[in-house]
CSV table of C-alpha atoms (C1' of nucleotides) in Angstrom, one decimal:
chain,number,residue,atom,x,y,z
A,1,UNK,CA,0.0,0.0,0.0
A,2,UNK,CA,2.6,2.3,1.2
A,3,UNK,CA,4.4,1.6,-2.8
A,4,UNK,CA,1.2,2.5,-4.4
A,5,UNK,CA,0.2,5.3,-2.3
A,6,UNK,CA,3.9,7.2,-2.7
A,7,UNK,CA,3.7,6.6,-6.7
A,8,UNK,CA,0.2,8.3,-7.0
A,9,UNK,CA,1.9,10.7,-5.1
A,10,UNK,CA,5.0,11.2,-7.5
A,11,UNK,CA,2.4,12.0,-9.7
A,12,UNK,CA,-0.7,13.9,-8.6
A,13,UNK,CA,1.4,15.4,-5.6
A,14,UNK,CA,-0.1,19.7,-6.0
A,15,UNK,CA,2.2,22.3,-6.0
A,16,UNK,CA,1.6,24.6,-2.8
A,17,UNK,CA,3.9,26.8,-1.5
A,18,UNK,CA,4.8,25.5,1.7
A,19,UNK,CA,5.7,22.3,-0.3
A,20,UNK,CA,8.9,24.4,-2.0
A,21,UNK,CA,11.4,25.5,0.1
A,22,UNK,CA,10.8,23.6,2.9
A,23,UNK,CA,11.9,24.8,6.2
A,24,UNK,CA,10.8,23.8,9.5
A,25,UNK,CA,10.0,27.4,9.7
A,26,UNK,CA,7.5,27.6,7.0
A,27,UNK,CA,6.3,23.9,7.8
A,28,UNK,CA,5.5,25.1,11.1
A,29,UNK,CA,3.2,28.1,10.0
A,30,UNK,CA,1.2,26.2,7.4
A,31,UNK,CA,0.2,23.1,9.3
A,32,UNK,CA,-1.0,25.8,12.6
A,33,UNK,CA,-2.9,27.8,9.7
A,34,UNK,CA,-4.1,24.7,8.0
A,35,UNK,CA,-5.7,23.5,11.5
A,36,UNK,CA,-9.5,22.9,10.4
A,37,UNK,CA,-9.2,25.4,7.2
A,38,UNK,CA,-9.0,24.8,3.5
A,39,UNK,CA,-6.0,25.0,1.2
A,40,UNK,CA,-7.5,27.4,-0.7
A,41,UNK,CA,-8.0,29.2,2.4
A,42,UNK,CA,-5.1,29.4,3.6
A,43,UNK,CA,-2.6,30.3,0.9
A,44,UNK,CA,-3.3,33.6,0.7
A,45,UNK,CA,-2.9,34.1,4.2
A,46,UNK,CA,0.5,32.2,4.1
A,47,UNK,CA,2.2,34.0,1.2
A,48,UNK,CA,0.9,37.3,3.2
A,49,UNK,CA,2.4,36.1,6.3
A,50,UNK,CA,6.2,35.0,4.8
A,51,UNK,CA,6.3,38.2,3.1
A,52,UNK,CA,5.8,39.6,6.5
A,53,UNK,CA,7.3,37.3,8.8
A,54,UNK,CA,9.9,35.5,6.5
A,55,UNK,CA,11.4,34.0,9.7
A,56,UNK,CA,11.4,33.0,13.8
A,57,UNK,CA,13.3,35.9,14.5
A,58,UNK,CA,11.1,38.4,12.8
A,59,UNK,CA,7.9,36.4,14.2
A,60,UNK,CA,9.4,37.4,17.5
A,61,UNK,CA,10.0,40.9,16.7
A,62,UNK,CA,7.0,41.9,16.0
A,63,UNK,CA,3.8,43.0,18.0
A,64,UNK,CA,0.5,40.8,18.6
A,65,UNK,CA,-1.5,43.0,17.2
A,66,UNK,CA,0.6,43.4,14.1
A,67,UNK,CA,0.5,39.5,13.8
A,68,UNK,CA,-3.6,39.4,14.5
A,69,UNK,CA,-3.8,41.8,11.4
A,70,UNK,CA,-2.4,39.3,9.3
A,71,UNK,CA,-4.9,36.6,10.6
A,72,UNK,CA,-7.6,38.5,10.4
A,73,UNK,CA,-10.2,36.3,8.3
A,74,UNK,CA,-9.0,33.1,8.8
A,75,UNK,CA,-10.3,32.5,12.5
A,76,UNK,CA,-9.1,30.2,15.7
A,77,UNK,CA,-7.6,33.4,16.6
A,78,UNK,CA,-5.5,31.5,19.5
A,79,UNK,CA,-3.5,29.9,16.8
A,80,UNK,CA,-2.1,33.2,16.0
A,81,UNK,CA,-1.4,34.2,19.5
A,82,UNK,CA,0.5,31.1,20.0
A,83,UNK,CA,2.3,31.5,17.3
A,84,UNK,CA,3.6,35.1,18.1
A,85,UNK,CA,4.2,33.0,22.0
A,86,UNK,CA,5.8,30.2,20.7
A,87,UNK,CA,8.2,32.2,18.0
A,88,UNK,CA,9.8,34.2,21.4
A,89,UNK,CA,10.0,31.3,23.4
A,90,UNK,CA,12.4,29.8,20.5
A,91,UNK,CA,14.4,33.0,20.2
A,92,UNK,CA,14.7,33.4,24.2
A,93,UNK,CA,15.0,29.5,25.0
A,94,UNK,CA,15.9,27.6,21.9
A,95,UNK,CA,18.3,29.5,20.6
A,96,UNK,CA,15.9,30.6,17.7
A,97,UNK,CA,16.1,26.8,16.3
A,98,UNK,CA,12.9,25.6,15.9
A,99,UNK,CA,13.1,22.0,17.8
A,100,UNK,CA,13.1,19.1,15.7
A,101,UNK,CA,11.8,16.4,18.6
A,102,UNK,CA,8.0,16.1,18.4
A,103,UNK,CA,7.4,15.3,21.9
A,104,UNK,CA,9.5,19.2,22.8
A,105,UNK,CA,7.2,20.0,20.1
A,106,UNK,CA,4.0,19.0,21.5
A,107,UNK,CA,4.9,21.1,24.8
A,108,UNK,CA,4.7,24.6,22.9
A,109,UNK,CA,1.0,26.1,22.5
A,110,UNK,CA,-1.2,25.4,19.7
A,111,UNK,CA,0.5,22.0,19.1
A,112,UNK,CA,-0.7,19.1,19.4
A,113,UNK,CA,0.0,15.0,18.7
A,114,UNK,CA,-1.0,16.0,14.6
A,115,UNK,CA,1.0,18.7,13.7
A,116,UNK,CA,4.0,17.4,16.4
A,117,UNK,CA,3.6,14.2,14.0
A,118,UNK,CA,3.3,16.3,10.4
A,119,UNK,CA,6.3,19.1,11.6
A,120,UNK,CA,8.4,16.2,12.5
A,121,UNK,CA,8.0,14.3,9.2
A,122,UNK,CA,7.0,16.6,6.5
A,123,UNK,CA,9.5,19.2,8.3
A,124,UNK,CA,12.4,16.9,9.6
A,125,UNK,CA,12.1,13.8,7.8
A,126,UNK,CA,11.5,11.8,10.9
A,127,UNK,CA,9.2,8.9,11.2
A,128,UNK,CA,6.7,10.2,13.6
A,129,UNK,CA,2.9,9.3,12.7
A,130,UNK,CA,-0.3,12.2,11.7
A,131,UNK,CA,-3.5,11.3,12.2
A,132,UNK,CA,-5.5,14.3,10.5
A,133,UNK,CA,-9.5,14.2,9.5
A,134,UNK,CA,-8.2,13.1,6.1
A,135,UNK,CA,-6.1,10.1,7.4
A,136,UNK,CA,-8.7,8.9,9.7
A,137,UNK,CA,-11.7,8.9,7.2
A,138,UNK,CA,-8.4,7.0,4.9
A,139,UNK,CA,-8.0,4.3,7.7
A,140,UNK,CA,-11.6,4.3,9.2
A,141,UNK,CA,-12.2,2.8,5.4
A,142,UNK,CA,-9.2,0.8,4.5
A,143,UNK,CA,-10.1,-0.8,7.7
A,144,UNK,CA,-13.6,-0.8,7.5
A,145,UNK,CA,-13.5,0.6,11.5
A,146,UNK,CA,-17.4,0.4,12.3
A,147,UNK,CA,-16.1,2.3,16.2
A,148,UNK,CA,-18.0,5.9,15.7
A,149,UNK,CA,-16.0,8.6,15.5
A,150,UNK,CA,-13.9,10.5,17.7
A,151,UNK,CA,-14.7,7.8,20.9
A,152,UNK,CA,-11.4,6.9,22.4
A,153,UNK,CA,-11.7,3.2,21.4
A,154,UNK,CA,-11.8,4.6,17.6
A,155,UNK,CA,-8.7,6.8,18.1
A,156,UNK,CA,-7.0,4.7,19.4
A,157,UNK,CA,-6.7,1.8,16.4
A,158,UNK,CA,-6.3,4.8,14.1
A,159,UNK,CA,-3.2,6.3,15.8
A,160,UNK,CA,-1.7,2.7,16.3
A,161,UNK,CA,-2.4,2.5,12.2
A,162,UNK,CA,-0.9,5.5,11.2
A,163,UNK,CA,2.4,4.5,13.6
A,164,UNK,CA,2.2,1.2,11.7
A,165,UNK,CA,1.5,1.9,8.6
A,166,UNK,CA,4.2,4.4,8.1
A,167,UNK,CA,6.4,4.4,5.0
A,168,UNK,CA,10.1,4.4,7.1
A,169,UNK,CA,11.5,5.7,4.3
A,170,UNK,CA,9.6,8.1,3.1
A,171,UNK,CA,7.7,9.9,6.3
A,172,UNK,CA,6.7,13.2,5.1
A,173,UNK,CA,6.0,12.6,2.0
A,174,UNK,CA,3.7,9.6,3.0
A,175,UNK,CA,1.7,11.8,5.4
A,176,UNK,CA,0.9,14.1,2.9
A,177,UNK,CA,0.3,11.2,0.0
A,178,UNK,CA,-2.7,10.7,2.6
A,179,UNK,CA,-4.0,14.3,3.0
A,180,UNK,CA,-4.0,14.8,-0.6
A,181,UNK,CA,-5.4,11.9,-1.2
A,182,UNK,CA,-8.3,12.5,1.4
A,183,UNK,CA,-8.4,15.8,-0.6
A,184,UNK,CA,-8.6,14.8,-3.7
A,185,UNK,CA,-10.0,11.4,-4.0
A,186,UNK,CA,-10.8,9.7,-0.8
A,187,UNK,CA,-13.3,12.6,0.3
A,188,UNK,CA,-16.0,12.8,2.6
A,189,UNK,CA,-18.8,12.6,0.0
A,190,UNK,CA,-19.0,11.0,-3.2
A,191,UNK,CA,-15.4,9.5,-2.8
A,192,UNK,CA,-13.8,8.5,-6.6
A,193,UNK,CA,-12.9,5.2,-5.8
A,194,UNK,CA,-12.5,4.3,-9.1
A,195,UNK,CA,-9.3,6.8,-9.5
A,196,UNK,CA,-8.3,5.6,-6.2
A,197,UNK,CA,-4.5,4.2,-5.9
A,198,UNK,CA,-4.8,1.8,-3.1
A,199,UNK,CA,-8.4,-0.1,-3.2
A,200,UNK,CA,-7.4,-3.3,-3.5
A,201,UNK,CA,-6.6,-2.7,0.4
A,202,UNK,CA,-9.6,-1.0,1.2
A,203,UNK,CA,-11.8,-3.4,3.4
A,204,UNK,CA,-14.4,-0.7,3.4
A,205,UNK,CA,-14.3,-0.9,-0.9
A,206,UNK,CA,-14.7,-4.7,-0.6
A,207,UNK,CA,-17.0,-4.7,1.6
A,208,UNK,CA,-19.1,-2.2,-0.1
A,209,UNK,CA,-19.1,0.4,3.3
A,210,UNK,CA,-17.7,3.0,2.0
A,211,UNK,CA,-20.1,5.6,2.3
A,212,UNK,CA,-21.0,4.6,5.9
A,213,UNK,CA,-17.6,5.0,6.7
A,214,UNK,CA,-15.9,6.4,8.7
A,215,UNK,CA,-19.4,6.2,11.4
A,216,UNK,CA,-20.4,9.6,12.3
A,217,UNK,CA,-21.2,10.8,15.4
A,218,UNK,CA,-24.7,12.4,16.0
A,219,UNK,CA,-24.4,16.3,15.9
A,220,UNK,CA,-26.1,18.6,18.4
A,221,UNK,CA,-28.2,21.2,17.1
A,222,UNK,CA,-26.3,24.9,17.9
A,223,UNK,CA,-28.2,27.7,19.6
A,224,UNK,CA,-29.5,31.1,17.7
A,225,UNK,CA,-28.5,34.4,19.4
A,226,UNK,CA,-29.6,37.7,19.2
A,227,UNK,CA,-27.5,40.2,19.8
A,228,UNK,CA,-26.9,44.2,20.0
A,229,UNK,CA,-24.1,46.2,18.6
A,230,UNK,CA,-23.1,50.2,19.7
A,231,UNK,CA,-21.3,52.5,16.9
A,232,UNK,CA,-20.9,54.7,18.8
A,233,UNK,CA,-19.6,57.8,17.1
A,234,UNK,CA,-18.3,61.3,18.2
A,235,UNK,CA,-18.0,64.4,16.5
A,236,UNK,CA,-15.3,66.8,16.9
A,237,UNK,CA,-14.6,70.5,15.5
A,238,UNK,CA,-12.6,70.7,12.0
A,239,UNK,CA,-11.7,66.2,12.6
A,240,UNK,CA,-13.6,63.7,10.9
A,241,UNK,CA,-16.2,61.6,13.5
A,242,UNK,CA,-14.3,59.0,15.4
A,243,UNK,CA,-15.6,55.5,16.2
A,244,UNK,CA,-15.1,53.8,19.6
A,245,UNK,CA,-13.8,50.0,19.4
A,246,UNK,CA,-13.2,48.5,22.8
A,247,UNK,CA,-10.5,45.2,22.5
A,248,UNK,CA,-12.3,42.0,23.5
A,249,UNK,CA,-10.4,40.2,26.4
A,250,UNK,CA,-7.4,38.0,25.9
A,251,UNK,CA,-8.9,34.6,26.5
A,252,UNK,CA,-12.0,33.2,24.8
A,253,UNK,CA,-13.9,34.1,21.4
A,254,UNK,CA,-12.4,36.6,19.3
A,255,UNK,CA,-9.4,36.9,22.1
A,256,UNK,CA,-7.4,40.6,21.8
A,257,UNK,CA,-9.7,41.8,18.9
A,258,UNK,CA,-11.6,45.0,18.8
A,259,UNK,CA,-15.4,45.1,18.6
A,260,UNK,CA,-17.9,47.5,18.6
A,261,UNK,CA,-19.9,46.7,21.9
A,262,UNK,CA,-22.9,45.0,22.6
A,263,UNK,CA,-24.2,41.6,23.9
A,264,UNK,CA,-26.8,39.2,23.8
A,265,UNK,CA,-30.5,40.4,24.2
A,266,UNK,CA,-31.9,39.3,27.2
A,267,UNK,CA,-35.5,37.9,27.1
A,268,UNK,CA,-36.7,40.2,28.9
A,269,UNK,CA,-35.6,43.4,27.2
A,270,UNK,CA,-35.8,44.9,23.8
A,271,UNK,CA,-32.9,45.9,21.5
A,272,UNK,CA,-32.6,49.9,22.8
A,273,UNK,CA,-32.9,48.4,26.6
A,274,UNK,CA,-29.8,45.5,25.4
A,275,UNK,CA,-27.7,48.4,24.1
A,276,UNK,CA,-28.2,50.7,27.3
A,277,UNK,CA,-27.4,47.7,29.5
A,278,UNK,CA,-24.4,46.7,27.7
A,279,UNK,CA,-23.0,50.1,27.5
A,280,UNK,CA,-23.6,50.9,31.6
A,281,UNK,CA,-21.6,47.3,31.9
A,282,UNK,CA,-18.7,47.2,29.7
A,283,UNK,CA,-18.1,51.4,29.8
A,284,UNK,CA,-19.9,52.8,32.7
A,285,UNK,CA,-21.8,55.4,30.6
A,286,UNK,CA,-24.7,56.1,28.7
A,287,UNK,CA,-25.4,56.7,25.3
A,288,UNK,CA,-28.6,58.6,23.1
A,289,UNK,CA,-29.5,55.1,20.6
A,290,UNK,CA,-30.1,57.1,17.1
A,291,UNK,CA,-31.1,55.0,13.8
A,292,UNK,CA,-30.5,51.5,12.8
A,293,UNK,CA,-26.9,50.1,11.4
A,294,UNK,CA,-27.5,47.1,9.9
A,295,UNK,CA,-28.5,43.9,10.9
A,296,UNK,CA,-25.8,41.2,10.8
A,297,UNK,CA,-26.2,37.3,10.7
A,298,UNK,CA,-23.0,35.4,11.4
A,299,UNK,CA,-22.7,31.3,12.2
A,300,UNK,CA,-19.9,30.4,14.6
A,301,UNK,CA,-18.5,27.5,15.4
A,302,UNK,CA,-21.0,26.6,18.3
A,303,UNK,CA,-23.6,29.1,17.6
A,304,UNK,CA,-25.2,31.7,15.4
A,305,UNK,CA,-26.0,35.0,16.1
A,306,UNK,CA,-28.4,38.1,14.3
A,307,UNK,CA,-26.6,41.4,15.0
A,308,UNK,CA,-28.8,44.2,15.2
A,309,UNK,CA,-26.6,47.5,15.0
A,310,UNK,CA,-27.1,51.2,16.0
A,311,UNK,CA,-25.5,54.7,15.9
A,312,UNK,CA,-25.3,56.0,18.8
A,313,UNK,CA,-24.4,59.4,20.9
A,314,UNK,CA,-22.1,59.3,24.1
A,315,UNK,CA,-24.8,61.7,26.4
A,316,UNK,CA,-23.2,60.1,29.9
A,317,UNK,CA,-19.4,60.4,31.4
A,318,UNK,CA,-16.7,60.1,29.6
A,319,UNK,CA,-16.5,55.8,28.8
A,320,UNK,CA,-13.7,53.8,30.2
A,321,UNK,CA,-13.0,50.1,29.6
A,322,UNK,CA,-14.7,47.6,32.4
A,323,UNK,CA,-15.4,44.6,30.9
A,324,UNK,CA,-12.7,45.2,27.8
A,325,UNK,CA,-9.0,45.6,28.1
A,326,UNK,CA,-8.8,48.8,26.2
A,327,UNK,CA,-11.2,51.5,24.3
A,328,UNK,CA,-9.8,53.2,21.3
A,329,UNK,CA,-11.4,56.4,19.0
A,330,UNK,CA,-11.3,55.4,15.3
A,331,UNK,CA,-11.6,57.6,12.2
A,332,UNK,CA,-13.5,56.1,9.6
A,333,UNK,CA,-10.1,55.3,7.4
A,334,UNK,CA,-8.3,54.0,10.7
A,335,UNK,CA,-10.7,50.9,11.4
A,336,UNK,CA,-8.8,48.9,9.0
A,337,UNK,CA,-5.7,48.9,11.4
A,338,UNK,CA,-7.5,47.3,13.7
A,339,UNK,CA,-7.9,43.4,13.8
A,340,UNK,CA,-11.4,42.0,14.0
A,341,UNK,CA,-13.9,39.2,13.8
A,342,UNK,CA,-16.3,39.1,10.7
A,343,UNK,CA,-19.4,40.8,12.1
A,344,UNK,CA,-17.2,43.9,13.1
A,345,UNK,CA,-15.6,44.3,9.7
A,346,UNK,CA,-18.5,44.3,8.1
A,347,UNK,CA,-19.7,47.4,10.3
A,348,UNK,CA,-16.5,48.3,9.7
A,349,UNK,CA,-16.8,48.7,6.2
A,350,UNK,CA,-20.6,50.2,6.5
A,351,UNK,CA,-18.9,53.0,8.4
A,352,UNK,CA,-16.1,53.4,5.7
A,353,UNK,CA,-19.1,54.1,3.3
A,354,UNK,CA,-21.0,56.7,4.9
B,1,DC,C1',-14.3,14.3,27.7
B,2,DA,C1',-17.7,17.4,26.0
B,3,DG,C1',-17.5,21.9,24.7
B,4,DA,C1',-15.1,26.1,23.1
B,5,DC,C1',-13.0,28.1,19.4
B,6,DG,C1',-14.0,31.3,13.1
B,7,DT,C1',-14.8,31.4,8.6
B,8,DG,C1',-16.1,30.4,3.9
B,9,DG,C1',-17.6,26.8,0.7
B,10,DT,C1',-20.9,23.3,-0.8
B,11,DA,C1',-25.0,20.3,-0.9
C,1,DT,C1',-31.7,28.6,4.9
C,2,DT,C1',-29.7,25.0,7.4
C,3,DA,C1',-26.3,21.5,7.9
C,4,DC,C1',-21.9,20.1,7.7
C,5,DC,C1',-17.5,20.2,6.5
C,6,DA,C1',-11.8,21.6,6.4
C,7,DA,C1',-4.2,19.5,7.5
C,8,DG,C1',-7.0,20.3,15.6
C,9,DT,C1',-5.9,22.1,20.2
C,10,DC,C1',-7.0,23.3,24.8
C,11,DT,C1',-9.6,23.1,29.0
DNA sequence: CAGACGTGGTA
DNA sequence: TTACCAAGTCT
């Protein structure tokens, strides 16, 4: 299998541009940025992001919210933070070398037994296994695994797989003969198992499971919130208006971005009663709520929200930061400087065209 | 170990 | 429009 897999390989293997010049360095940054996000996604973001950072040391350099800017779009926003984290601890600790040892590996932030395993090969040439959603959908059919998903019992066969059926020889190359062709042919729906390199090992082919493989696990409906959003603008003499973003705090969703604030309407209280609240919370003032800005719907990961948006007037004290780390007074042509989730770019951009 | 954590594409 | 996915990790 390994033979066949590596030849289809040699030949269908696609040109990306982590896969020239390969560096641990640049190894390092695609696999965090191609955590749970597309190719096509990501490539962008990555030639961006070498142009920018070309190496540890300037990684290091720079400032988080310099680095967030360049993420901004592609989401998990940690992953960026630990990036910026882990590219000091090299320079400070590790003499700048990025370590080559995917246990050390799997002790820095944002990675785990996967891209420890995929670094380590793809990077370093070293046999150390990756089990990835395209390798275990691969393995849950060669082996025709009828364990559901994701349960212990399930990941643990698939991990002892991909540590035995490792090509030696060929590591990182092998790895990623799997992920393209989980990509490309082995996919999630409507797999091409005619064009397929390796079906005469499939159990799942033989045994006609296929398509009930690998066995899903039953998904949980998410919840719908509604929620209020403050542009809260002030005018000054002979100065364009200014905006106020307050920066979201460090841990959790959207960690270190900027926002316009707001929250969740209560079931008790409308929209204008939402925005007052939110306003006394996170700034300790109060604001005149003028006409509508938009209404915004955005799916998460775990949950979906409707954004309802207004302009509003500062008429209390003077706002200072209470729930956020920081409040900041943006010009209309300044809000692109400031990293941001979805929702808020897209106000972002609303205010741009007034 | 279930749930948190983003976004854009596709069926 | 909803559902679900796409090179996972952390708590």
């Amino acid at each position: 299998m390994q033979k066949d897999l590596l030849d289809w390989f040699d030949q269908n293997k696609r040109l990306l541009p982590w896969r020239v010049e390969r560096t641990p360095y640049r190894t390092w940054i695609s696999e965090i940025m191609l955590q749970q996000t597309r190719v096509e996604t990501v490539i962008p973001y990555f030639l961006r992001w070498m142009e920018k950072f070309p190496d540890i040391a300037a990684l290091a350099e720079s400032d988080e919210q310099t680095v967030l800017k360049c993420w901004e779009g592609l989401g998990y926003y940690h992953r960026a933070r630990s990036l910026h984290h882990t590219a000091i601890t090299i320079n400070q600790t590790m003499d700048g070398i990025f370590p080559s040892d995917p246990k050390v590996m799997q002790k820095l932030p944002g990675i785990g037994r996967y891209t420890a395993g995929a670094i380590a090969s793809i990077g370093f040439g070293i046999p150390a296994a990756a089990l990835d959603g395209n390798i275990r959908r691969i393995y849950s059919r060669t082996g025709d695994i009828s364990l559901p998903q994701r349960t212990s019992e399930c990941e643990k066969i698939l991990w002892n797989m991909a540590e035995e059926l490792l090509d030696p020889d060929r590591p990182g190359d092998y790895n990623e003969a799997l992920m393209d062709l989980g990509n490309a042919v082995c996919t999630s729906t409507n797999p091409h198992c005619e064009s397929c390199p390796i079906t005469s090992f499939c159990l799942a082919y033989r045994n006609h499971t296929v398509a009930i493989r690998p066995v899903q696990t039953a998904v949980k409906s998410i919840p719908h919130y509604q929620v209020a959003a403050a542009v809260i603008r002030k005018a000054e003499d002979n100065q364009p208006d200014r905006y106020l973003l307050a920066q979201r705090p460090a841990k959790g969703l959207l960690g270190n971005l900027w926002e316009f604030p707001g929250g969740k309407i209560e079931a008790d209280e409308t929209v204008q009663e939402c925005l007052q609240r939110e306003i006394r919370e996170e700034l300790d003032t109060t604001v005149t709520i003028r006409e509508p800005f938009g209404t915004y719907r955005h799916a998460y990961t775990h949950f979906r929200v409707t954004l309802q948006a207004f302009l509003c007037d500062i008429n209390g004290q003077i706002p200072r930061p209470v729930e956020a780390q920081a409040i900041a007074w943006a010009a209309a042509d300044e809000l692109d400087r400031f990293p941001m989730g979805k929702i808020d770019r897209l106000i972002s951009e609303r205010i741009k065209n007034i």
